[in-house]
């Protein structure tokens, strides 16, 4: 993270201590977006028949600067100008003093179109014009031939479209003018992009934009890049009417246009030996990015890296395609995209174990040690211990065989049995910190530290999460023997040296923590040899930058990698069909754990959130959550997203065993039990009716 000490003068970045929706400056106006009712069309006009005094309607023709915003080379309309690309695309912005009146007035806006014929996207047959990015990778062997001649060919298609709806403050921001300076209050994560977007849309200098980061509820924002567009829209309204303007998306808008996940379909084909060893693995990945997603190349790169998981198939072929559709743009959390790939791969491994009749953990360990090595270099030396930990703690081996014997009974017997039906599943995954595939950002990371004349210490970075902030302060306090009260975060940047990427976006906490330690060591060496203040900066070394070869797409894709395994045991009540999780066991090798209690608490919170995403319209109860953090490497690693990669496939495998079916798509529907067992129910109902008829006949 490149930083520069702020020169004397006006502060262009500040960090407020409240939510932007709580701020009410004098003369505040409210804003709502006018959205397209069509997914395709040419705009003829946008008007309101009788707009009251004090209300304003702005469209693309009113934009004072550029009508499009550039994000990583992707041009995105600030407001749709001539053509509409997806249903719900912003066409204009309506501003006024009364929020309730605005909701009625926006319904009265008249939009006239020249309609254009719509076309749908098919993930089975991809048209060249739909593919906006792709990446292929193979070892040179003929994976297709091996699959065709396999003793046990296995193929499965898996889909994932999970996301978590945020319950905190919805997206938005408040903009106002102070002299010639546009001030934005918003929970911004990508300061440099927001500043550039506002400046481009208004036709002003970046130095005329002041950003005041407000509090963010929930600690996570699903759409780091789209907030730049929303900020530019509210800034434009404030610029044009020269009054404070606030926009706050509705919960429906938040889910449809701001938090929309990117649907992923993965097809795995494998040539499997009788003992469960994968001889060749073929993966085809298709991700629907909506109308645009500036980070699409990073998306498919990470999915390709995740597609082999923790395994080493001797022959492999991977194809990943990103396709454009006439749907809203997709949100972006790279680690959560990994989880969709892990769900597909781990579900496929479950089917392999089931097909060859071996224990799931044995099949995983067998394929983990197969050589030659894949093109990605990982340190998975602790994987066997991690898997064994959850196997032992959950009594996985005993339960799996016991539940398998029950599963071999007929489904009809299951439904009529008073004994609850159970299943247990296992999964493995990794989480990387500092994605080297996004080399334009990761290689530029730096940390700066200053020991001031008064003995205080400033950590120059954008404020991290409260937990990471506390950890960093404890590290500096211990390394430099400075009271924690004398250590603070200095997030003031010169506009020319703001970080190029969103705060915390690439999971770089592990890297930044190590760089912080290096800064402490450097200051400690200098503090008694030169006068204060002492300012030091540390970044990645040249050897660390060379660990990944972008051209050949090989090497070490992450700065550090945490490995984990999980088991989940489910129980199905035969009368109510209610699914209960009897227990979840998670083991992780996460390097140095700076706060074990906080780490475990974070993991358990992620488990509950992941369960909310896994089943629609139903809350799965979990009786016990067991977390074990195993000792391993000394460097700290990123753990936050590992649960989302482990839990879905473990729970799906448990449900698959319990119902004697295959769960290949998530999230699960509310009536997935009835759907899975409906043939059995129909047969049972027929048996019951036949039995009743026989009884009546005998009585007569």
XYZ file of C-alpha atoms in Angstrom:
700
model
C 0.000 0.000 0.000
C 1.896 3.036 -1.232
C 1.574 6.016 1.084
C 3.002 9.490 1.391
C 3.045 11.733 4.401
C 0.319 14.351 3.980
C 1.743 17.806 3.286
C 0.434 20.773 5.285
C -2.893 22.071 4.012
C -6.396 20.838 3.480
C -7.134 17.230 4.381
C -8.698 15.331 1.471
C -9.468 12.127 3.374
C -11.071 12.046 6.777
C -12.704 9.301 8.816
C -16.036 10.167 10.378
C -17.405 8.431 13.462
C -21.029 8.051 12.325
C -23.150 6.507 9.582
C -23.839 8.698 6.569
C -27.583 8.052 6.916
C -27.483 9.738 10.352
C -26.086 12.990 8.962
C -28.615 15.772 8.305
C -26.948 18.991 7.134
C -29.080 22.082 6.672
C -31.047 22.087 3.421
C -30.650 18.328 2.922
C -32.345 16.869 -0.163
C -33.010 13.199 -0.837
C -32.435 11.307 -4.060
C -33.812 8.185 -5.745
C -32.650 6.537 -8.945
C -34.937 6.202 -11.951
C -34.415 2.692 -13.291
C -35.174 1.111 -16.635
C -38.196 -1.227 -16.781
C -36.674 -2.939 -19.850
C -33.491 -4.953 -20.251
C -32.813 -3.644 -23.756
C -33.971 -0.594 -25.667
C -33.127 2.851 -27.007
C -34.187 5.807 -24.881
C -36.454 8.361 -26.562
C -37.234 10.592 -23.583
C -37.399 10.732 -19.781
C -39.860 13.275 -18.375
C -42.189 13.994 -15.474
C -45.617 15.519 -16.267
C -45.845 17.850 -13.244
C -42.708 17.983 -11.125
C -43.383 20.094 -7.979
C -41.283 23.133 -7.156
C -38.103 22.276 -5.286
C -37.770 18.885 -6.994
C -35.203 18.131 -9.702
C -34.934 15.488 -12.413
C -31.458 14.877 -13.849
C -30.578 12.549 -16.723
C -27.461 11.784 -18.755
C -27.783 15.036 -20.708
C -27.309 16.981 -17.440
C -23.962 15.350 -16.557
C -21.398 18.177 -16.451
C -18.365 15.964 -17.141
C -17.812 12.534 -18.644
C -20.915 10.406 -19.153
C -18.934 7.215 -18.534
C -16.685 6.162 -15.660
C -13.583 4.070 -16.351
C -12.778 1.332 -13.823
C -9.770 -0.812 -14.711
C -10.372 -0.122 -18.385
C -14.092 -0.928 -18.257
C -16.349 1.972 -19.316
C -19.517 2.158 -17.221
C -22.284 4.723 -17.849
C -22.876 7.146 -15.007
C -26.473 7.222 -16.245
C -27.715 5.391 -19.341
C -27.540 7.845 -22.230
C -28.951 6.416 -25.462
C -29.312 2.676 -24.911
C -30.362 0.472 -22.004
C -28.284 -2.607 -21.215
C -30.188 -4.299 -18.387
C -33.439 -4.072 -16.472
C -32.968 -1.712 -13.547
C -30.144 0.302 -15.128
C -30.111 3.888 -13.751
C -31.556 6.315 -16.305
C -31.802 9.382 -14.097
C -31.886 10.687 -10.561
C -34.830 12.422 -8.879
C -34.036 14.855 -6.057
C -36.315 16.571 -3.538
C -36.911 17.492 0.120
C -39.444 14.765 1.009
C -38.566 11.068 0.877
C -42.165 9.879 0.774
C -43.114 12.219 -2.076
C -40.072 11.060 -4.035
C -41.270 7.461 -3.930
C -44.554 8.530 -5.538
C -42.976 10.954 -8.005
C -40.525 8.358 -9.326
C -43.503 6.140 -10.256
C -44.914 9.000 -12.336
C -41.802 9.463 -14.462
C -42.587 8.796 -18.127
C -39.947 6.827 -20.040
C -40.304 6.304 -23.784
C -38.265 3.669 -25.603
C -37.536 2.298 -29.022
C -37.734 -1.345 -27.971
C -34.995 -3.767 -29.082
C -35.417 -7.536 -29.266
C -33.947 -9.228 -26.212
C -31.687 -12.273 -26.302
C -30.992 -14.706 -23.485
C -27.706 -16.249 -22.385
C -27.149 -19.989 -22.511
C -24.304 -21.511 -20.517
C -24.464 -24.678 -22.643
C -23.683 -23.026 -25.982
C -21.567 -19.890 -25.626
C -21.588 -17.361 -28.423
C -18.234 -15.638 -29.118
C -19.738 -12.199 -28.529
C -20.854 -13.258 -25.042
C -17.367 -14.289 -23.866
C -15.555 -11.288 -22.397
C -12.650 -13.136 -20.759
C -11.262 -16.646 -20.686
C -8.319 -18.622 -19.357
C -7.267 -22.150 -20.218
C -4.620 -24.320 -18.600
C -3.397 -27.884 -19.096
C -0.342 -30.009 -18.440
C -0.043 -31.056 -22.078
C -1.458 -34.543 -21.572
C -4.552 -35.781 -23.389
C -7.119 -35.499 -20.611
C -10.010 -36.027 -23.040
C -8.602 -39.349 -24.243
C -7.993 -40.560 -20.703
C -11.561 -39.692 -19.787
C -12.924 -41.499 -22.843
C -10.942 -44.653 -22.016
C -11.402 -44.487 -18.232
C -12.296 -47.531 -16.162
C -14.486 -45.262 -14.075
C -15.512 -42.087 -15.902
C -17.310 -39.650 -13.646
C -18.987 -36.407 -14.688
C -20.948 -33.836 -12.720
C -22.305 -30.342 -13.222
C -22.469 -28.044 -10.202
C -23.895 -24.585 -9.758
C -23.599 -22.014 -7.014
C -25.282 -18.684 -6.503
C -25.002 -18.019 -2.766
C -24.784 -14.604 -1.223
C -25.427 -12.923 2.084
C -27.910 -10.065 2.234
C -26.527 -7.338 4.456
C -28.769 -6.329 7.361
C -26.957 -3.095 8.193
C -27.033 0.277 6.523
C -27.813 0.027 2.814
C -25.452 1.434 0.189
C -25.434 5.131 -0.587
C -23.761 8.360 0.377
C -24.183 12.039 1.143
C -22.587 14.750 -1.011
C -22.398 18.495 -0.491
C -20.404 21.459 -1.687
C -18.134 23.572 0.463
C -16.840 26.385 -1.689
C -15.191 24.679 -4.647
C -14.797 21.351 -2.872
C -17.172 18.419 -3.246
C -17.388 16.544 0.073
C -18.585 12.933 0.064
C -19.692 11.079 3.199
C -19.856 7.331 2.488
C -18.437 3.977 3.715
C -15.836 4.139 0.938
C -13.350 1.294 0.460
C -11.697 2.344 -2.775
C -10.692 5.951 -2.229
C -8.641 6.525 -5.371
C -11.318 5.124 -7.700
C -14.153 7.029 -5.986
C -12.178 10.256 -6.209
C -11.381 9.735 -9.909
C -14.976 8.774 -10.717
C -16.459 11.845 -9.049
C -13.896 14.145 -10.651
C -14.516 12.663 -14.110
C -18.303 12.853 -13.824
C -18.273 16.457 -12.618
C -15.401 17.654 -14.786
C -13.375 18.874 -11.793
C -9.897 18.117 -10.428
C -9.377 15.127 -8.095
C -7.964 17.590 -5.528
C -11.412 19.197 -5.357
C -12.942 16.001 -3.963
C -12.843 15.405 -0.214
C -13.817 11.976 1.073
C -15.014 11.383 4.608
C -15.293 7.674 5.257
C -18.290 6.869 7.442
C -18.954 3.777 9.520
C -19.969 0.590 7.735
C -22.363 -1.836 9.384
C -21.536 -5.511 9.146
C -17.868 -5.029 8.336
C -18.215 -6.153 4.718
C -19.264 -4.452 1.512
C -20.111 -6.737 -1.369
C -19.535 -4.267 -4.173
C -16.346 -2.320 -3.694
C -16.211 -1.091 -7.272
C -19.883 -0.215 -7.836
C -19.830 2.210 -4.907
C -17.732 4.506 -7.126
C -20.640 4.778 -9.592
C -23.183 5.405 -6.839
C -20.926 8.040 -5.253
C -20.517 9.817 -8.587
C -24.293 9.821 -9.107
C -25.087 11.487 -5.779
C -22.137 13.868 -6.255
C -23.575 14.926 -9.616
C -26.947 15.705 -8.003
C -25.297 17.810 -5.288
C -23.165 19.592 -7.903
C -26.159 20.502 -10.068
C -28.528 21.725 -7.347
C -25.739 23.070 -5.084
C -27.389 21.582 -2.023
C -26.586 18.592 0.215
C -28.005 15.424 -1.348
C -28.267 11.964 0.196
C -29.083 8.710 -1.546
C -29.881 5.487 0.306
C -30.786 2.383 -1.651
C -33.850 0.412 -0.667
C -33.380 -3.144 0.554
C -34.735 -4.433 -2.764
C -32.295 -2.283 -4.747
C -29.484 -3.459 -2.499
C -30.143 -7.104 -3.270
C -30.992 -6.752 -6.973
C -28.349 -4.284 -8.109
C -25.688 -3.906 -5.439
C -25.161 -7.334 -3.891
C -26.053 -9.544 -6.838
C -23.635 -12.492 -6.836
C -22.045 -13.829 -9.999
C -23.667 -17.212 -10.799
C -21.135 -19.955 -11.495
C -21.603 -23.283 -13.262
C -18.764 -25.821 -13.059
C -18.547 -29.098 -14.955
C -16.023 -31.658 -13.720
C -15.084 -34.803 -15.623
C -12.601 -37.231 -14.176
C -10.948 -40.477 -15.116
C -10.803 -42.458 -11.884
C -8.850 -45.604 -10.997
C -10.615 -48.325 -8.952
C -8.797 -47.186 -5.790
C -10.125 -43.613 -6.153
C -7.040 -42.016 -7.678
C -7.839 -39.322 -10.234
C -5.884 -40.055 -13.428
C -7.166 -37.038 -15.336
C -9.339 -34.081 -14.343
C -11.195 -31.794 -16.747
C -12.842 -28.641 -15.453
C -15.062 -26.250 -17.375
C -16.069 -23.073 -15.516
C -18.612 -20.515 -16.696
C -19.297 -17.371 -14.662
C -22.044 -14.903 -15.568
C -20.734 -11.421 -14.782
C -23.867 -9.540 -15.777
C -23.480 -6.575 -18.092
C -19.994 -5.739 -16.781
C -17.520 -6.446 -14.020
C -14.169 -4.609 -14.041
C -12.413 -7.338 -12.054
C -13.376 -10.180 -14.337
C -9.808 -11.190 -15.232
C -8.944 -11.524 -11.551
C -12.150 -13.498 -11.046
C -11.409 -16.192 -13.582
C -7.719 -16.311 -12.631
C -8.585 -17.092 -9.023
C -11.177 -19.667 -10.071
C -8.625 -21.467 -12.234
C -6.193 -21.552 -9.296
C -8.934 -22.944 -7.039
C -10.157 -25.486 -9.614
C -7.560 -28.117 -8.621
C -8.078 -27.514 -4.915
C -5.534 -29.226 -2.669
C -5.076 -32.084 -5.139
C -2.461 -33.023 -7.753
C -4.027 -34.844 -10.709
C -1.256 -36.056 -13.046
C -3.215 -34.855 -16.095
C -5.559 -31.891 -16.093
C -7.352 -29.509 -18.409
C -9.030 -26.345 -17.140
C -11.178 -23.893 -19.072
C -12.745 -20.821 -17.487
C -15.068 -18.427 -19.289
C -16.590 -15.161 -18.173
C -19.713 -14.287 -20.115
C -21.717 -11.102 -20.402
C -25.501 -11.102 -20.070
C -28.228 -8.462 -20.148
C -28.519 -8.554 -16.364
C -27.353 -6.182 -13.591
C -23.611 -6.029 -12.904
C -22.372 -8.497 -10.330
C -20.881 -7.795 -6.942
C -17.377 -8.850 -6.185
C -15.701 -10.667 -3.329
C -12.850 -12.721 -4.733
C -12.573 -15.093 -1.793
C -16.266 -15.916 -2.051
C -15.813 -16.766 -5.734
C -13.260 -19.358 -4.635
C -15.894 -20.961 -2.426
C -18.125 -21.696 -5.420
C -15.307 -23.622 -7.086
C -14.486 -25.529 -3.904
C -18.146 -26.524 -3.576
C -18.084 -28.055 -7.062
C -14.732 -29.819 -6.629
C -15.422 -31.199 -3.151
C -18.866 -32.432 -4.222
C -17.183 -34.190 -7.139
C -14.683 -35.806 -4.728
C -17.612 -36.984 -2.602
C -19.068 -38.730 -5.650
C -15.712 -40.363 -6.422
C -15.486 -41.776 -2.880
C -19.060 -43.005 -3.107
C -18.460 -44.620 -6.499
C -15.295 -46.544 -5.514
C -16.534 -47.392 -2.006
C -13.741 -45.720 -0.059
C -13.742 -43.235 2.786
C -13.938 -39.602 1.603
C -10.864 -38.561 3.581
C -8.845 -41.470 2.175
C -9.682 -40.451 -1.383
C -8.645 -36.877 -0.656
C -5.307 -37.844 0.857
C -4.643 -40.273 -1.996
C -5.124 -37.539 -4.598
C -3.225 -34.978 -2.583
C 0.079 -36.877 -2.756
C -0.115 -37.848 -6.440
C 2.737 -36.482 -8.574
C 3.760 -34.687 -10.743
C 2.945 -31.387 -9.126
C 0.380 -29.036 -10.633
C 1.555 -25.623 -11.893
C 0.599 -23.920 -8.636
C 2.996 -24.209 -5.720
C 1.425 -24.452 -2.292
C 2.674 -25.324 1.147
C 0.167 -28.012 2.116
C 2.502 -29.879 4.475
C -0.057 -29.693 7.295
C -3.050 -30.891 5.261
C -2.918 -34.477 6.510
C -2.937 -33.299 10.141
C -5.812 -30.935 9.420
C -7.923 -33.678 7.835
C -7.086 -36.171 10.567
C -8.068 -33.653 13.238
C -11.672 -33.301 12.002
C -11.928 -37.022 11.243
C -10.948 -37.894 14.810
C -12.924 -35.166 16.592
C -16.158 -35.910 14.716
C -15.792 -39.722 14.733
C -16.177 -39.386 10.982
C -15.071 -42.872 9.986
C -17.489 -44.669 12.319
C -20.423 -42.409 11.481
C -19.842 -42.448 7.733
C -19.964 -46.240 7.466
C -22.863 -46.472 9.901
C -24.906 -43.908 7.979
C -23.930 -45.570 4.691
C -25.425 -48.868 5.849
C -28.638 -47.055 6.718
C -28.570 -45.323 3.345
C -28.538 -48.669 1.562
C -32.046 -49.320 2.866
C -34.885 -48.316 0.579
C -35.956 -44.652 0.691
C -39.491 -45.810 1.516
C -38.207 -47.460 4.702
C -36.446 -44.253 5.648
C -39.641 -42.272 5.495
C -41.647 -44.730 7.566
C -38.918 -45.381 10.123
C -39.308 -43.598 13.488
C -35.511 -43.266 13.635
C -34.139 -39.940 12.290
C -32.096 -40.218 9.097
C -28.542 -38.944 9.372
C -25.577 -38.149 7.169
C -22.066 -36.793 7.525
C -19.880 -34.975 5.016
C -16.286 -33.795 4.744
C -14.538 -31.122 2.702
C -11.109 -29.520 2.294
C -10.108 -26.088 1.041
C -7.471 -23.393 1.214
C -7.514 -19.625 1.455
C -4.800 -17.512 -0.054
C -3.666 -14.128 1.189
C -2.234 -11.666 -1.315
C -3.235 -12.919 -4.763
C -0.131 -12.626 -6.912
C -2.231 -13.098 -10.033
C -3.366 -9.501 -9.504
C 0.252 -8.477 -9.802
C -0.479 -4.830 -10.612
C -1.714 -4.370 -7.049
C -0.070 -6.955 -4.838
C 3.475 -6.172 -5.952
C 3.039 -2.515 -4.980
C 2.003 -3.170 -1.389
C 3.976 -1.251 1.233
C 3.584 -0.464 4.912
C 4.888 2.715 6.550
C 5.571 3.459 10.193
C 6.715 6.631 11.975
C 8.155 6.962 15.462
C 7.365 10.592 16.345
C 9.385 12.986 18.528
C 6.958 12.603 21.418
C 7.388 8.820 21.417
C 4.063 8.070 19.739
C 3.839 5.785 16.696
C 1.792 6.334 13.527
C 0.817 3.401 11.292
C 0.229 4.872 7.850
C -2.631 2.927 6.295
C -6.338 3.143 5.728
C -8.086 2.013 8.923
C -8.535 -1.788 8.888
C -11.287 -3.678 10.685
C -11.414 -3.134 14.466
C -9.974 -6.605 15.152
C -7.016 -6.118 12.791
C -6.463 -2.617 14.168
C -6.174 -4.000 17.700
C -3.772 -6.729 16.559
C -1.517 -4.263 14.736
C -1.405 -1.937 17.728
C -0.466 -4.847 20.006
C 2.341 -5.866 17.630
C 3.804 -2.362 17.506
C 3.449 -1.968 21.269
C 5.309 -5.215 21.900
C 8.033 -4.737 19.276
C 8.813 -1.092 20.103
C 7.889 -1.102 23.808
C 5.402 1.734 23.331
C 2.104 2.001 25.274
C -0.891 1.021 23.144
C -2.503 4.384 23.896
C 0.373 6.100 22.058
C -0.139 4.180 18.812
C -2.623 5.360 16.180
C -3.643 4.773 12.562
C -2.837 7.658 10.212
C -4.995 7.300 7.113
C -4.239 10.648 5.484
C -2.871 10.306 1.975
C -1.721 12.633 -0.724
C -4.168 12.152 -3.636
C -1.321 11.105 -5.940
C -0.334 8.214 -3.669
C -3.641 6.726 -2.571
C -3.803 2.905 -2.730
C -4.736 1.626 -6.174
C -7.018 -1.099 -4.849
C -9.949 -1.285 -2.415
C -9.033 -1.528 1.266
C -8.533 -5.181 2.257
C -9.744 -6.320 -1.137
C -7.214 -8.989 -2.022
C -7.017 -10.460 1.474
C -3.683 -8.796 2.128
C -3.913 -8.642 5.906
C -1.258 -11.335 6.277
C 1.143 -9.465 3.995
C 0.555 -6.117 5.679
C 1.075 -7.677 9.113
C 4.433 -9.087 8.083
C 5.459 -5.762 6.553
C 4.428 -4.058 9.801
C 6.776 -6.326 11.734
C 9.596 -5.481 9.319
C 8.924 -1.770 9.874
C 9.137 -2.291 13.634
C 12.454 -4.107 13.255
C 13.847 -1.315 11.073
C 12.799 1.390 13.548
C 14.212 -0.570 16.459
C 17.611 -0.651 14.735
C 17.558 3.108 14.103
C 15.878 4.522 17.199
C 19.058 4.832 19.259
C 21.260 5.867 16.356
C 19.413 8.795 14.815
C 17.173 11.614 15.911
C 13.386 11.372 15.940
C 11.131 11.277 14.031
C 12.075 8.048 12.278
C 10.032 7.085 9.228
C 10.420 3.690 7.532
C 8.699 1.923 4.666
C 8.767 -1.757 3.767
C 7.359 -3.638 0.773
C 7.656 -6.972 -0.962
C 11.154 -8.017 -1.945
C 12.131 -8.706 -5.547
C 12.348 -12.442 -4.829
C 8.806 -12.447 -3.425
C 7.516 -10.664 -6.512
C 9.153 -13.286 -8.730
C 7.435 -16.220 -7.013
C 4.612 -15.938 -9.551
C 5.030 -15.963 -13.351
C 2.042 -14.174 -14.834
C 2.955 -15.060 -18.412
C 2.991 -18.834 -17.857
C 0.402 -18.577 -15.083
C 2.425 -20.713 -12.700
C 4.287 -20.489 -9.428
C 3.096 -19.463 -5.977
C -0.255 -17.697 -6.523
C -0.556 -16.434 -2.941
C 1.781 -14.828 -0.477
C 0.547 -17.138 2.285
C -1.996 -19.949 2.237
C -4.120 -21.348 5.061
C -5.526 -24.877 4.796
C -8.613 -26.253 6.451
C -10.979 -29.192 6.645
C -14.520 -29.509 7.952
C -17.057 -32.185 8.729
C -20.792 -31.661 9.180
C -23.366 -34.094 10.580
C -27.037 -33.627 9.678
C -30.208 -35.228 10.948
C -33.525 -35.441 9.111
C -36.681 -35.761 11.163
C -38.810 -38.384 9.325
C -42.066 -36.676 10.320
C -41.376 -32.958 9.811
C -38.534 -33.246 7.236
C -36.724 -30.584 9.258
C -32.939 -30.625 8.840
C -30.837 -30.162 11.962
C -27.072 -29.900 12.050
C -25.956 -32.061 14.949
C -22.441 -30.703 14.783
C -19.789 -28.940 12.717
C -16.096 -29.645 13.191
C -13.479 -27.345 11.648
C -9.698 -27.618 11.762
C -7.435 -24.937 10.279
C -3.703 -24.458 9.973
C -3.617 -20.672 9.883
C -0.045 -19.852 10.817
C 0.553 -17.531 13.732
C -2.740 -16.774 15.488
C -2.386 -13.352 17.076
C -5.653 -13.650 19.008
C -6.948 -17.220 19.294
C -10.188 -16.314 21.059
C -11.063 -13.684 18.473
C -10.145 -16.001 15.605
C -12.433 -18.751 16.904
C -15.229 -16.261 17.485
C -14.858 -14.975 13.906
C -14.927 -18.506 12.500
C -18.088 -19.419 14.414
C -19.785 -16.222 13.254
C -18.852 -17.095 9.668
C -20.355 -20.572 10.144
C -23.719 -19.124 11.123
C -23.663 -16.629 8.270
C -22.736 -19.334 5.784
C -25.642 -21.486 6.971
C -28.035 -18.590 6.353
C -26.821 -18.455 2.748
C -26.998 -22.212 2.203
C -30.775 -22.727 2.378
C -33.388 -20.299 1.102
C -36.322 -19.433 3.355
C -35.189 -21.806 6.094
C -32.871 -21.473 9.048
C -30.747 -24.540 9.725
C -30.109 -25.050 13.407
C -26.651 -26.126 14.508
C -26.220 -27.711 17.923
C -22.451 -27.525 18.323
C -19.549 -25.871 16.497
C -16.055 -27.147 17.232
C -13.015 -25.223 16.019
C -9.407 -26.354 16.291
C -6.529 -24.108 15.238
C -3.487 -26.281 14.595
C 0.097 -25.053 15.054
C 1.986 -24.632 11.811
C 4.028 -21.958 10.065
C 4.968 -18.801 11.952
C 3.645 -16.196 9.535
C 0.054 -14.958 10.061
C -2.456 -16.013 7.427
C -5.891 -14.955 6.243
C -8.749 -17.046 7.697
C -11.858 -14.927 7.126
C -13.173 -16.625 3.991
C -12.109 -20.213 4.605
C -15.388 -21.178 6.283
C -17.358 -20.186 3.164
C -15.205 -22.547 1.092
C -15.459 -25.444 3.562
C -18.985 -25.492 4.910
C -21.288 -25.622 1.817
C -19.735 -28.776 0.378
C -19.496 -30.477 3.801
C -23.173 -29.843 4.555
C -24.220 -30.761 1.008
C -22.301 -34.044 1.263
C -23.999 -34.839 4.583
C -27.433 -34.143 3.128
C -26.560 -36.196 0.048
C -25.717 -39.183 2.238
C -28.824 -38.788 4.371
C -31.188 -38.548 1.379
C -29.262 -40.985 -0.851
C -29.145 -38.334 -3.567
C -26.684 -35.787 -4.933
C -26.833 -32.134 -3.914
C -25.157 -30.443 -6.874
C -26.598 -26.946 -6.622
C -26.699 -24.321 -3.877
C -28.418 -22.509 -2.321
C -30.908 -25.234 -1.513
C -34.611 -24.555 -1.879
C -36.888 -24.699 1.137
C -38.647 -27.854 -0.126
C -35.490 -29.644 -1.296
C -36.294 -32.593 0.990
C -39.734 -33.085 -0.517
C -38.322 -32.739 -4.042
C -35.616 -35.331 -3.373
C -38.052 -37.793 -1.869
C -41.195 -37.042 -3.915
C -41.020 -40.328 -5.923
C -40.882 -42.244 -2.639
C -43.769 -40.233 -1.238
C -45.903 -40.938 -4.299
C -45.145 -44.637 -4.015
C -45.942 -44.610 -0.318
C -49.227 -42.779 -0.894
C -50.163 -45.440 -3.438
C -49.326 -48.181 -0.946
C -51.418 -46.487 1.749
C -54.435 -46.120 -0.579
C -54.131 -49.753 -1.669
C -53.942 -50.834 1.954
C -57.041 -48.812 2.878
C -58.954 -50.325 -0.048
C -57.983 -53.842 1.041
C -59.163 -53.145 4.600
C -62.508 -51.819 3.361
C -62.967 -54.816 1.060
C -62.217 -57.224 3.906
C -64.699 -55.411 6.165
C -67.427 -55.732 3.569
